[in-house]
Structure formats: structure tokens, C-alpha cells
Amino acid sequence: MTLDKSSKIFVAGHRGLVGSAIVRKLHQLGFSNLLLRTHSDLDLTDQSAVAAFFSAEKPDFVILAAAKVGGIHANNTYPADFITINLQIQTNVITSSYQHGVKKLLFLGSSCIYPKFAPQPIPENSLLTGPLEPTNEWYAVAKIAGIKMCQAYRIQFNFDAISLMPTNLYGPNDNFHPENSHVLPGLIRRFHEAKLLDAKEVVVWGTGSPLREFLHVDDLADAVIFSLEKYSGLEHLNVGSGREESIKELAELVKQVVGFEGEIVWDKSKPDGTPRKLMDSSKLMGLGWEAKISLRDGLVDTYKWYLENYKQ
Ligand SMILES: NC(=O)C1=CN([C@@H]2O[C@H](COP(=O)(O)OP(=O)(O)OC[C@H]3O[C@@H](n4cnc5c(N)ncnc54)[C@H](OP(=O)(O)O)[C@@H]3O)[C@@H](O)[C@H]2O)C=CC1
Ligand SMILES: C[C@H]1O[C@H](OP(=O)(O)OP(=O)(O)OC[C@H]2O[C@@H](n3cnc4c(=O)[nH]c(N)nc43)[C@H](O)[C@@H]2O)[C@@H](O)[C@@H](O)C1=O
């Protein structure tokens, strides 16, 4: 069955950064039969509730964008939550999708699945070739299990489950928590609050030397719908912008976009995490997808969203 405008599509995690971008894009494209449940309507860690939901609703397509997600501090501080909740959600959703006749499922992992010292840019076949970055190994192990479950169900049952591995994402509906967020939304908030208080300095974590590849979530949403339409294979596919910035360059850019005029101070007691994780996204690009939004434009758009949606 191919995706069409009346296909019944369950977007799990539709209020999060990624899920909300996918829903925006599906609506723009004219998809009219979306199945959406908040966390309080349906707890995806509850196996029997998930099975009952699939049995009653029988979606045609499933996009799994619900997960326990956080930045380096959250991953490092709550390892039990990151491994357990993610294994539960993905196991429940993948098994119920197969059992209740879903035509195609798309699972989202993350670039942290790759070894800490993987070759750069990281090709898909670097998976399981070396030790993981310790600050996020619990989350990474759950995500690797998700890829392997999709592959196992394809091999044993011919179930059309595919996996995308996005790089570090940002955009509207991101998590701007001061400690538990990812670096980009965390810095938007910190620089903005410092500007309002006329503070002399802003503290940024680590040494500033790690390199990260940032992708606007609207570009990822394009990749998700593109892959649902065009890709059915065993191998997971990387999704990145192909551009990388050091955390120092990112901090300078956020400072400029927000308009903070003080100094940046580095807290070297905080972990740097992986030194570099630029992904090789040539497989997906070879199929015809490409990132369109520059980091500066994406940051301006995200700061605007933050100003309009966060209480000052
Ligand atoms: N953000 C990033 O930089 C990256 C994200 N990804 C992947 O993209 C996917 C989405 O991430 P992102 O949008 O950033 O995360 P968010 O935290 O923004 O959104 C996650 C969503 O999942 C929901 N959720 C969490 N637990 C449950 C549960 N038990 N039952 C039902 N719903 C639940 C949340 O609802 P609630 O808030 O109500 O709990 C929320 O809506 C994840 O798989 C993540 O690994 C991959 C690479 C990078
Ligand atoms: C998407 C990805 O996200 C996480 O991995 P990460 O790339 O290390 O993500 P991060 O955004 O938290 O940090 C990037 C870099 O930035 C530095 N940094 C500076 N100042 C702040 C700061 O204020 N907040 C945060 N969070 N980081 C900061 C920080 O020290 C690090 O060097 C994992 O959850 C992983 O599981 C995963 O998949």
C-alpha cells in the first residue's frame, strides 16, 4: 500500500519537536487522516494500552517520534529512564504495528548510535564497530535495539519497517529546559535571560571544541515523509545537513542572534561528549532528499518561536 492523502497515519509523539514538525508538514501536504494521542491519552510504555489502541484504530502507517529525549546532562543523569522508557515505547509500538496490520513503520534513532571515534563523515556501516560515547550509551543501546527490531521484523515477517538516524535537531517546540535540553535551545534560553538581566557573562558547558552537525526539524520532517514514500530497505539511513560547527561557533552565533553583548565563559567541569559526529547522509541524498535551511536562518526562526511561545 502506498502513502496517499487519506492514509491513516499514527504520528506518535506529535507534540514534541519532531512529531509536531511532521504533523505540520503532513497538514501542509494535504494529509487529512492523522491519528494523534497525547502522552496522557495513551502511555506508550503500557503494553496492553498500546495493543488495545492499535486493535481499535488500525493505522495504515506509523511514524514513531515518541521517545525519552534529552541533552548530554539528562542522558548522563537518568540512564535508567533513557534505556528503559525507550526500549518499552519502541518495543510496544513496533510489535503492535506488526500484529495489527500496519503497512509501514518509520522508526527514529539518533547519530549517537555510532561509536565515539567513528570515521568522519560517519557511514551507516559504522554501526557496532566500536565503543559508544559514555554520556549517552544507555539511550544509544535502546536506539540500536530499535534499528535491529525493525530489521528483524522485516527479515522474519516481511514487515516494512524502516529507520532514520537524524543528527542533532532544533526548531519550534524544542525543549528549552535549562539543564535537560540540547545545546542549541539551552543556549537560546541562557543568552536570552542574560540579555534581559543585563548580565556580564553567560556560562557555556565544556571546552567549546566539540563539533556538531545541526539540522532544522522542518528539513527532518521532509526527510521522514520522503522516506515513507520512497524507501523500503533493511539498512537504516542517516539524515544530516552535511555542515558542522564547533560549540564555540554555535555559542557565538546564538549570542549574535539573541543580541547578548557580554562575555562567554566556559565551564570545563561539564562533559564535552563525543568530539565529532558528522554523518555521511549520501544514501538519502542520493535518493533525492536534501537539507534546505541554513543554521543562521533556522536559529533566527527558532528564537522568534521562543519569544512568541515562552513566558519571559
Ligand atoms: N531532538 C534531537 O536533537 C533529536 C531527536 N531524535 C529522535 O527524534 C524522536 C523525537 O525526538 P524529539 O521530538 O526531539 O523529542 P521530544 O521530547 O520533543 O518529544 C518526544 C515526544 O514523545 C512523547 N512521549 C514520551 N514518552 C511517552 C510515552 N511514554 N507515551 C506517549 N508519548 C510519550 C512526549 O510527550 P510528553 O512530552 O507529553 O512526554 C513528546 O511529545 C526521538 O526518537 C529522538 O530520539 C533524533 C536525533 C536528534
Ligand atoms: C542529539 C544528541 O544529543 C545528545 O548528545 P550531544 O550531541 O552531546 O548533545 P547536547 O546538545 O546536549 O550537547 C552538545 C555539546 O554542547 C555542549 N554544551 C554547551 N553548553 C551546553 C548547554 O547549555 N546545554 C547542553 N545540553 N549542552 C551544552 C555539551 O557539553 C556538548 O559538548 C545526546 O543526548 C545524544 O543522545 C543525542 O542523540
Coordinates of C-alpha atoms and ligand atoms in Angstrom, one line a residue:
M1 CA 0.0 0.0 0.0
T2 CA 1.4 3.4 -0.9
L3 CA 1.0 6.5 1.1
D4 CA -1.9 8.7 -0.1
K5 CA -3.7 11.8 1.3
S6 CA -6.3 9.7 3.0
S7 CA -3.9 7.1 4.6
K8 CA -4.5 6.7 8.3
I9 CA -1.1 7.8 9.8
F10 CA -0.3 7.5 13.5
V11 CA 2.3 10.1 14.5
A12 CA 3.5 9.0 17.9
G13 CA 4.9 12.0 19.9
H14 CA 3.0 14.6 17.9
R15 CA 3.5 17.4 20.5
G16 CA 7.3 17.0 20.6
L17 CA 10.0 18.8 18.5
V18 CA 10.0 16.2 15.7
G19 CA 6.4 14.9 15.9
S20 CA 5.0 18.4 15.7
A21 CA 7.1 19.3 12.6
I22 CA 6.0 16.1 10.9
V23 CA 2.3 16.9 11.6
R24 CA 2.8 20.5 10.3
K25 CA 4.3 19.1 7.1
L26 CA 1.7 16.4 6.7
H27 CA -1.1 19.0 7.1
Q28 CA 0.7 21.3 4.6
L29 CA 0.8 18.5 2.1
G30 CA -2.9 17.8 2.5
F31 CA -2.9 14.6 4.6
S32 CA -6.2 14.6 6.4
N33 CA -6.4 11.3 8.3
L34 CA -3.9 11.7 11.1
L35 CA -4.2 9.7 14.3
L36 CA -2.8 11.6 17.3
R37 CA -2.7 10.8 21.0
T38 CA -1.1 12.8 23.8
H39 CA 1.1 11.0 26.4
S40 CA -1.8 11.3 28.9
D41 CA -4.3 9.8 26.4
L42 CA -2.0 6.9 25.6
D43 CA 1.1 5.9 27.6
L44 CA 3.2 4.1 25.0
T45 CA 5.2 2.3 27.8
D46 CA 1.9 0.5 28.6
Q47 CA 1.9 -2.6 26.5
S48 CA -1.7 -3.6 26.9
A49 CA -2.9 0.0 26.3
V50 CA -0.8 0.2 23.1
A51 CA -2.1 -3.1 21.9
A52 CA -5.7 -2.1 22.6
F53 CA -5.2 1.2 20.7
F54 CA -3.8 -0.5 17.6
S55 CA -6.5 -3.1 17.7
A56 CA -9.2 -0.4 17.8
E57 CA -7.7 2.2 15.4
K58 CA -5.8 0.0 12.9
P59 CA -3.5 2.7 11.5
D60 CA -2.0 2.2 8.0
F61 CA 1.2 4.0 8.6
V62 CA 3.1 4.7 11.9
I63 CA 5.8 7.3 12.5
L64 CA 7.5 6.7 15.8
A65 CA 8.6 10.1 17.1
A66 CA 7.8 9.5 20.8
A67 CA 10.8 8.8 23.0
K68 CA 12.5 9.8 26.2
V69 CA 14.8 12.5 24.8
G70 CA 17.3 15.0 26.3
G71 CA 20.7 16.6 26.0
I72 CA 24.1 15.4 27.4
H73 CA 23.3 16.2 31.0
A74 CA 19.9 14.4 31.0
N75 CA 21.3 11.4 29.3
N76 CA 24.2 11.2 31.7
T77 CA 22.0 11.7 34.8
Y78 CA 19.0 9.5 34.1
P79 CA 20.5 6.4 32.4
A80 CA 17.8 4.0 33.7
D81 CA 15.0 6.2 32.3
F82 CA 16.7 6.6 28.9
I83 CA 17.3 2.9 28.4
T84 CA 14.0 1.6 29.9
I85 CA 11.4 4.0 28.6
N86 CA 12.9 3.9 25.1
L87 CA 13.0 0.1 24.9
Q88 CA 9.5 0.0 26.2
I89 CA 8.0 2.5 23.8
Q90 CA 9.7 1.2 20.7
T91 CA 9.0 -2.5 21.5
N92 CA 5.3 -1.8 22.2
V93 CA 4.8 0.3 19.1
I94 CA 6.8 -1.9 16.7
T95 CA 5.3 -5.2 17.9
S96 CA 1.7 -3.8 17.9
S97 CA 2.2 -2.3 14.4
Y98 CA 3.2 -5.6 13.0
Q99 CA 0.5 -7.5 14.8
H100 CA -2.3 -5.2 13.8
G101 CA -1.5 -4.9 10.1
V102 CA 0.3 -1.6 9.8
K103 CA 1.6 -1.3 6.2
K104 CA 4.7 0.6 7.0
L105 CA 6.5 1.9 10.1
L106 CA 9.2 4.5 10.4
F107 CA 11.5 4.4 13.4
L108 CA 13.7 7.4 14.5
G109 CA 17.1 6.7 16.1
S110 CA 19.9 9.2 16.5
S111 CA 23.5 9.8 15.5
C112 CA 24.6 8.8 19.0
I113 CA 24.2 5.1 17.9
Y114 CA 27.7 5.3 16.3
P115 CA 31.0 4.6 18.0
K116 CA 32.5 7.6 19.8
F117 CA 35.5 7.5 17.4
A118 CA 33.7 6.5 14.2
P119 CA 35.3 7.6 10.9
Q120 CA 34.0 11.0 9.7
P121 CA 31.7 11.6 8.0
I122 CA 30.1 8.5 9.6
P123 CA 28.7 5.9 7.2
E124 CA 25.8 3.8 8.1
N125 CA 28.0 0.7 8.3
S126 CA 30.0 2.1 11.2
L127 CA 27.2 0.8 13.5
L128 CA 28.5 -1.6 16.1
T129 CA 32.2 -1.3 15.1
G130 CA 33.5 0.3 18.4
P131 CA 32.6 1.6 21.9
L132 CA 29.9 4.2 22.4
E133 CA 30.2 7.6 23.9
P134 CA 29.7 7.0 27.7
T135 CA 27.4 10.0 28.3
N136 CA 24.7 8.6 26.1
E137 CA 25.3 4.9 25.8
W138 CA 22.1 3.9 27.5
Y139 CA 19.9 5.8 25.1
A140 CA 22.2 4.6 22.2
V141 CA 21.8 1.0 23.1
A142 CA 18.0 1.4 23.1
K143 CA 18.1 3.1 19.7
I144 CA 20.3 0.4 18.3
A145 CA 17.8 -2.2 19.6
G146 CA 15.1 -0.3 17.7
I147 CA 17.0 -0.5 14.4
K148 CA 17.6 -4.2 15.0
M149 CA 13.9 -4.8 15.8
C150 CA 12.9 -3.1 12.5
Q151 CA 15.4 -5.3 10.6
A152 CA 14.4 -8.5 12.4
Y153 CA 10.7 -8.0 11.7
R154 CA 11.5 -7.3 8.0
I155 CA 13.6 -10.4 7.8
Q156 CA 11.3 -12.8 9.6
F157 CA 7.9 -11.4 8.7
N158 CA 8.5 -9.2 5.7
F159 CA 7.2 -6.2 7.8
D160 CA 8.0 -2.9 6.1
A161 CA 9.8 -1.1 8.9
I162 CA 12.5 1.5 8.1
S163 CA 14.8 3.5 10.4
L164 CA 16.2 7.0 10.0
M165 CA 19.1 8.3 12.1
P166 CA 18.9 12.1 12.4
T167 CA 21.7 14.3 13.5
N168 CA 21.3 17.0 16.3
L169 CA 17.9 18.7 15.6
Y170 CA 16.4 22.0 16.7
G171 CA 13.4 24.2 15.9
P172 CA 9.9 25.2 17.1
N173 CA 8.5 23.1 20.0
D174 CA 12.0 22.2 21.2
N175 CA 12.7 21.7 24.9
F176 CA 14.3 24.8 26.4
H177 CA 14.9 23.4 29.9
P178 CA 18.0 25.0 31.4
E179 CA 19.7 21.7 32.2
N180 CA 18.0 18.8 30.4
S181 CA 17.7 20.3 26.9
H182 CA 20.1 20.0 24.0
V183 CA 22.8 22.7 23.5
L184 CA 21.0 24.9 20.9
P185 CA 17.7 25.5 22.8
G186 CA 19.6 25.6 26.1
L187 CA 21.8 28.4 24.8
I188 CA 18.9 30.4 23.3
R189 CA 17.3 30.5 26.7
R190 CA 20.5 31.2 28.6
F191 CA 21.6 34.1 26.3
H192 CA 18.1 35.5 26.2
E193 CA 17.7 35.5 30.0
A194 CA 21.2 37.1 30.4
K195 CA 20.2 39.8 27.9
L196 CA 17.1 40.6 29.9
L197 CA 19.1 40.7 33.2
D198 CA 21.9 42.8 31.5
A199 CA 24.3 40.1 32.8
K200 CA 28.0 40.5 32.2
E201 CA 28.6 36.8 31.2
V202 CA 27.0 33.6 30.1
V203 CA 28.4 30.2 31.1
V204 CA 28.6 27.6 28.3
W205 CA 29.5 23.9 29.1
G206 CA 32.7 22.1 28.2
T207 CA 35.6 23.4 26.2
G208 CA 33.7 24.6 23.1
S209 CA 35.8 22.4 20.8
P210 CA 33.3 19.5 20.1
L211 CA 31.9 19.6 16.6
R212 CA 28.2 19.0 16.0
E213 CA 26.0 18.9 12.8
F214 CA 22.7 20.7 13.2
L215 CA 19.6 20.1 11.2
H216 CA 16.4 22.2 11.3
V217 CA 13.5 19.9 12.3
D218 CA 11.5 21.0 9.2
D219 CA 14.2 19.5 7.0
L220 CA 13.9 16.3 9.0
A221 CA 10.1 16.3 8.6
D222 CA 10.7 16.4 4.8
A223 CA 13.1 13.5 5.1
V224 CA 10.6 11.5 7.1
I225 CA 7.8 11.9 4.5
F226 CA 10.2 11.5 1.6
S227 CA 11.5 8.2 3.1
L228 CA 8.0 6.9 3.8
E229 CA 7.2 7.4 0.2
K230 CA 10.5 6.4 -1.4
Y231 CA 12.5 4.0 0.8
S232 CA 11.9 0.4 1.9
G233 CA 15.1 -1.3 2.9
L234 CA 16.8 -3.2 5.6
E235 CA 19.5 -0.6 6.3
H236 CA 19.0 2.5 8.4
L237 CA 19.6 5.8 6.7
N238 CA 21.5 8.9 8.1
V239 CA 19.8 12.3 8.0
G240 CA 22.1 15.3 8.4
S241 CA 22.8 18.7 6.9
G242 CA 26.4 17.9 6.0
R243 CA 27.6 21.0 7.8
E244 CA 29.3 21.1 11.2
E245 CA 30.0 23.9 13.7
S246 CA 32.1 23.8 16.9
I247 CA 30.2 24.5 20.1
K248 CA 32.2 27.7 20.3
E249 CA 31.0 28.8 16.9
L250 CA 27.4 27.9 17.8
A251 CA 27.6 29.9 21.1
E252 CA 28.9 33.0 19.2
L253 CA 26.1 32.6 16.6
V254 CA 23.4 32.3 19.3
K255 CA 24.9 35.3 21.2
Q256 CA 24.7 37.3 18.0
V257 CA 21.1 36.2 17.0
V258 CA 19.8 36.9 20.5
G259 CA 21.7 40.2 20.8
F260 CA 23.6 39.5 24.1
E261 CA 26.6 41.8 24.5
G262 CA 28.5 40.3 27.4
E263 CA 31.2 37.6 27.6
I264 CA 31.1 33.8 27.1
V265 CA 32.7 31.8 29.9
W266 CA 33.5 28.1 29.5
D267 CA 32.7 25.6 32.3
K268 CA 35.2 22.9 31.7
S269 CA 33.9 20.8 34.5
K270 CA 31.0 19.9 32.2
P271 CA 31.4 17.0 29.8
D272 CA 32.2 17.6 26.1
G273 CA 30.7 14.3 25.0
T274 CA 31.6 12.9 21.5
P275 CA 34.3 15.1 19.9
R276 CA 32.8 15.0 16.5
K277 CA 29.8 13.3 14.8
L278 CA 29.3 14.5 11.2
M279 CA 27.2 11.9 9.4
D280 CA 27.5 10.7 5.9
S281 CA 24.0 11.2 4.5
S282 CA 24.9 10.5 0.9
K283 CA 22.5 7.5 0.7
L284 CA 19.4 9.5 1.5
M285 CA 20.7 12.4 -0.6
G286 CA 21.3 10.0 -3.5
L287 CA 17.5 9.2 -3.3
G288 CA 16.7 12.9 -3.8
W289 CA 16.4 14.5 -0.3
E290 CA 18.4 17.5 0.8
A291 CA 18.5 19.9 3.7
K292 CA 17.4 23.4 2.8
I293 CA 17.5 25.6 5.9
S294 CA 20.8 27.2 7.0
L295 CA 21.8 27.3 10.6
R296 CA 21.5 31.1 10.8
D297 CA 18.0 31.2 9.3
G298 CA 16.9 28.2 11.5
L299 CA 18.3 29.9 14.6
V300 CA 16.5 33.2 13.8
D301 CA 13.3 31.2 13.2
T302 CA 13.7 29.3 16.5
Y303 CA 14.5 32.4 18.6
K304 CA 11.4 34.0 17.1
W305 CA 9.3 31.0 18.1
Y306 CA 10.9 31.0 21.6
L307 CA 10.0 34.7 22.1
E308 CA 6.4 34.1 20.9
N309 CA 5.8 31.0 23.0
Y310 CA 7.8 31.2 26.2
K311 CA 6.8 33.4 29.2
Q312 CA 9.5 36.0 29.8
Ligands
LIG1 N1 16.0 16.3 19.4 C1 17.0 15.9 18.7 O1 18.0 16.5 18.6 C2 17.0 14.5 18.1 C3 15.9 13.7 18.2 N2 15.9 12.4 17.6 C4 14.8 11.5 17.7 O2 13.6 12.0 17.3 C5 12.5 11.5 18.1 C6 11.7 12.6 18.7 O3 12.5 13.4 19.5 P1 12.1 14.9 19.9 O4 10.9 15.4 19.2 O5 13.3 15.7 20.0 O6 11.7 14.7 21.4 P2 10.6 15.5 22.3 O7 11.0 15.2 23.7 O8 10.5 16.9 21.8 O9 9.2 14.7 22.0 C7 9.0 13.4 22.4 C8 7.5 13.2 22.4 O10 7.3 11.8 22.9 C9 6.3 11.8 23.8 N3 6.4 10.7 24.8 C10 7.5 10.5 25.6 N4 7.2 9.4 26.4 C11 6.0 9.0 26.0 C12 5.1 8.0 26.5 N5 5.5 7.1 27.4 N6 3.9 7.8 25.9 C13 3.5 8.7 25.0 N7 4.2 9.7 24.5 C14 5.4 9.8 25.0 C15 6.4 13.2 24.5 O11 5.2 13.5 25.2 P3 5.4 14.2 26.6 O12 6.3 15.4 26.4 O13 4.0 14.6 27.0 O14 6.0 13.2 27.5 C16 6.8 14.1 23.3 O15 5.6 14.6 22.7 C17 13.1 10.6 19.2 O16 13.1 9.3 18.7 C18 14.6 11.1 19.2 O17 15.4 10.0 19.5 C19 17.0 12.0 16.9 C20 18.1 12.8 16.8 C21 18.2 14.1 17.4
LIG2 C1 21.1 14.5 19.8 C2 22.1 14.0 20.8 O1 22.1 14.8 21.9 C3 23.0 14.5 23.0 O2 24.3 14.5 22.6 P1 25.1 15.8 22.3 O3 25.3 15.9 20.9 O4 26.4 15.7 23.1 O5 24.1 16.9 22.8 P2 24.0 18.2 23.6 O6 23.2 19.1 22.6 O7 23.4 18.1 24.9 O8 25.5 18.8 23.7 C4 26.3 19.1 22.7 C5 27.6 19.8 23.2 O9 27.2 21.1 23.6 C6 27.8 21.4 24.9 N1 27.1 22.4 25.6 C7 27.5 23.6 25.9 N2 26.6 24.3 26.7 C8 25.5 23.4 26.7 C9 24.2 23.6 27.4 O10 23.9 24.6 27.9 N3 23.4 22.5 27.2 C10 23.7 21.4 26.6 N4 22.8 20.4 26.5 N5 25.0 21.2 26.0 C11 25.8 22.2 26.1 C12 27.9 20.0 25.5 O11 28.8 19.9 26.6 C13 28.3 19.1 24.3 O12 29.7 19.2 24.1 C14 22.7 13.1 23.5 O13 21.5 13.2 24.2 C15 22.5 12.1 22.4 O14 21.9 11.0 22.9 C16 21.9 12.6 21.1 O15 21.3 11.8 20.4

